[in-house]
mmCIF file of C-alpha atoms in Angstrom:
data_model
loop_
_atom_site.group_PDB
_atom_site.id
_atom_site.type_symbol
_atom_site.label_atom_id
_atom_site.label_comp_id
_atom_site.label_asym_id
_atom_site.label_seq_id
_atom_site.Cartn_x
_atom_site.Cartn_y
_atom_site.Cartn_z
ATOM 1 C CA MET A 7 -4.729 -5.856 25.101
ATOM 2 C CA SER A 8 -5.596 -8.658 22.869
ATOM 3 C CA ASP A 9 -2.126 -10.633 21.404
ATOM 4 C CA SER A 10 -4.169 -10.431 17.901
ATOM 5 C CA ILE A 11 -3.924 -7.118 17.172
ATOM 6 C CA TYR A 12 -0.097 -7.269 16.611
ATOM 7 C CA LEU A 13 0.992 -8.609 12.779
ATOM 8 C CA ASP A 14 2.852 -12.383 13.091
ATOM 9 C CA GLU A 15 6.200 -12.895 11.372
ATOM 10 C CA ALA A 16 3.875 -14.197 8.567
ATOM 11 C CA ARG A 17 1.490 -11.616 8.234
ATOM 12 C CA ASP A 18 3.736 -8.599 8.430
ATOM 13 C CA PRO A 19 4.287 -7.066 4.989
ATOM 14 C CA LEU A 20 7.343 -5.576 6.058
ATOM 15 C CA ILE A 21 9.172 -9.151 7.123
ATOM 16 C CA ILE A 22 7.519 -10.046 3.644
ATOM 17 C CA ALA A 23 8.920 -7.327 1.712
ATOM 18 C CA GLU A 24 11.950 -7.904 3.308
ATOM 19 C CA THR A 25 12.132 -11.881 2.412
ATOM 20 C CA TRP A 26 10.712 -11.698 -0.901
ATOM 21 C CA MET A 27 13.965 -9.633 -1.759
ATOM 22 C CA LYS A 28 16.041 -11.958 -0.351
ATOM 23 C CA ASP A 29 14.394 -14.385 -2.370
ATOM 24 C CA GLY A 30 15.780 -11.684 -5.605
ATOM 25 C CA LYS A 31 12.358 -10.587 -6.117
ATOM 26 C CA ASP A 32 11.946 -6.471 -7.160
ATOM 27 C CA VAL A 33 9.982 -5.087 -4.750
ATOM 28 C CA ALA A 34 8.008 -1.893 -3.964
ATOM 29 C CA ILE A 35 5.881 -0.599 -0.817
ATOM 30 C CA ALA A 36 2.977 1.369 -0.334
ATOM 31 C CA THR A 37 2.565 3.612 2.744
ATOM 32 C CA VAL A 38 -0.683 5.642 4.084
ATOM 33 C CA VAL A 39 1.065 9.016 4.898
ATOM 34 C CA GLU A 40 -2.188 11.157 5.285
ATOM 35 C CA THR A 41 -6.248 10.226 5.510
ATOM 36 C CA TRP A 42 -8.317 12.601 5.693
ATOM 37 C CA GLY A 43 -12.071 11.886 7.351
ATOM 38 C CA SER A 44 -13.428 8.481 6.897
ATOM 39 C CA ALA A 45 -10.646 7.135 5.875
ATOM 40 C CA PRO A 46 -10.444 3.020 5.601
ATOM 41 C CA ARG A 47 -6.751 2.413 7.040
ATOM 42 C CA PRO A 48 -4.666 4.379 9.262
ATOM 43 C CA VAL A 49 -1.464 6.429 8.843
ATOM 44 C CA GLY A 50 1.330 3.981 8.470
ATOM 45 C CA SER A 51 -0.624 1.067 6.720
ATOM 46 C CA HIS A 52 1.660 -0.898 4.185
ATOM 47 C CA LEU A 53 0.640 -2.536 0.582
ATOM 48 C CA VAL A 54 4.352 -4.416 -0.779
ATOM 49 C CA ILE A 55 3.685 -5.583 -4.264
ATOM 50 C CA ASP A 56 6.772 -7.651 -6.415
ATOM 51 C CA ALA A 57 7.397 -7.062 -9.865
ATOM 52 C CA GLY A 58 4.798 -9.766 -10.828
ATOM 53 C CA GLY A 59 1.982 -7.852 -9.241
ATOM 54 C CA ASN A 60 1.897 -9.642 -5.916
ATOM 55 C CA PHE A 61 0.568 -7.894 -2.878
ATOM 56 C CA HIS A 62 0.292 -8.575 0.759
ATOM 57 C CA GLY A 63 -1.052 -6.308 3.273
ATOM 58 C CA SER A 64 -3.707 -3.094 2.561
ATOM 59 C CA VAL A 65 -4.023 0.600 2.066
ATOM 60 C CA SER A 66 -7.198 1.009 1.746
ATOM 61 C CA GLY A 67 -9.465 -1.975 2.741
ATOM 62 C CA GLY A 68 -9.622 -3.491 -0.549
ATOM 63 C CA CYS A 69 -11.122 -0.002 -1.967
ATOM 64 C CA VAL A 70 -8.068 0.920 -4.103
ATOM 65 C CA GLU A 71 -5.460 -1.485 -4.113
ATOM 66 C CA GLY A 72 -5.966 -2.459 -7.906
ATOM 67 C CA ALA A 73 -4.637 1.039 -8.469
ATOM 68 C CA VAL A 74 -2.085 0.559 -5.916
ATOM 69 C CA VAL A 75 -0.600 -2.183 -7.427
ATOM 70 C CA THR A 76 -1.025 -1.124 -10.563
ATOM 71 C CA GLU A 77 1.129 2.309 -9.953
ATOM 72 C CA ALA A 78 4.082 0.176 -7.599
ATOM 73 C CA VAL A 79 4.394 -2.121 -10.569
ATOM 74 C CA ASP A 80 5.447 1.158 -12.738
ATOM 75 C CA VAL A 81 7.274 2.382 -9.522
ATOM 76 C CA ILE A 82 9.652 -1.026 -9.551
ATOM 77 C CA GLY A 83 9.997 -0.610 -13.497
ATOM 78 C CA SER A 84 11.071 3.093 -13.174
ATOM 79 C CA GLY A 85 12.844 3.149 -10.076
ATOM 80 C CA LYS A 86 10.707 6.502 -9.485
ATOM 81 C CA ALA A 87 8.510 7.080 -6.156
ATOM 82 C CA LYS A 88 4.779 8.539 -6.301
ATOM 83 C CA MET A 89 2.640 10.060 -4.570
ATOM 84 C CA LEU A 90 -1.201 8.910 -5.028
ATOM 85 C CA GLU A 91 -3.881 10.322 -3.341
ATOM 86 C CA PHE A 92 -7.648 8.873 -3.574
ATOM 87 C CA GLY A 93 -10.808 10.538 -2.367
ATOM 88 C CA VAL A 94 -14.251 10.901 -2.975
ATOM 89 C CA ALA A 95 -14.043 14.082 -4.532
ATOM 90 C CA ASP A 96 -11.547 12.802 -7.334
ATOM 91 C CA GLU A 97 -13.456 11.125 -10.444
ATOM 92 C CA THR A 98 -10.622 8.265 -10.178
ATOM 93 C CA ALA A 99 -11.684 6.909 -6.472
ATOM 94 C CA TRP A 100 -15.282 6.560 -6.971
ATOM 95 C CA GLN A 101 -13.813 4.302 -10.625
ATOM 96 C CA VAL A 102 -11.884 2.396 -7.857
ATOM 97 C CA GLY A 103 -14.531 2.454 -5.313
ATOM 98 C CA LEU A 104 -13.074 4.978 -2.384
ATOM 99 C CA SER A 105 -17.086 5.692 -1.270
ATOM 100 C CA CYS A 106 -16.427 5.974 2.279
ATOM 101 C CA GLY A 107 -16.271 9.679 2.685
ATOM 102 C CA GLY A 108 -12.350 10.458 2.680
ATOM 103 C CA ARG A 109 -9.611 10.861 1.434
ATOM 104 C CA ILE A 110 -5.744 9.178 1.242
ATOM 105 C CA LYS A 111 -2.577 10.079 0.471
ATOM 106 C CA VAL A 112 -0.204 6.643 -0.393
ATOM 107 C CA TYR A 113 3.631 7.019 -1.126
ATOM 108 C CA VAL A 114 4.509 4.411 -3.286
ATOM 109 C CA GLU A 115 9.081 3.658 -3.588
ATOM 110 C CA ARG A 116 10.818 0.972 -4.674
ATOM 111 C CA LEU A 117 12.614 -0.667 -2.044
ATOM 112 C CA GLY A 118 16.257 -2.373 -2.241
#
C-alpha cells in the first residue's frame, strides 16, 4: 500500500478540528454516516467547519459541501446536531449538485 493514501497531520480533518479548538474557535464536524448507490465519499468521511464558515475535508467531493457548511454554522450557533440527507430523488440535492446517482446521510455536530 502506498503511504499517499494516508492523511498526514496537516491534512487530517480531525487534527485540524483539534487545532482550531485549541485556538479558541467554535467547531462543528460533519460525518458521512450512510451511503446508497454511487456516493461521492465513503462512510466515515469528515468535514470540519468553524463558526466563520472556514472548512477542511470533504463529505461529498464538492457536491454538497456548501449546504453542509451552512448547516454546520447553524449547528455551532444552536448547539443542536442535525442529520442531513442528499440524493438525486431530493430536489435539494439537485440544487446543490449531487447528481452522481447516489444518496448520502451526513451527521453534523458541534465539538467541544
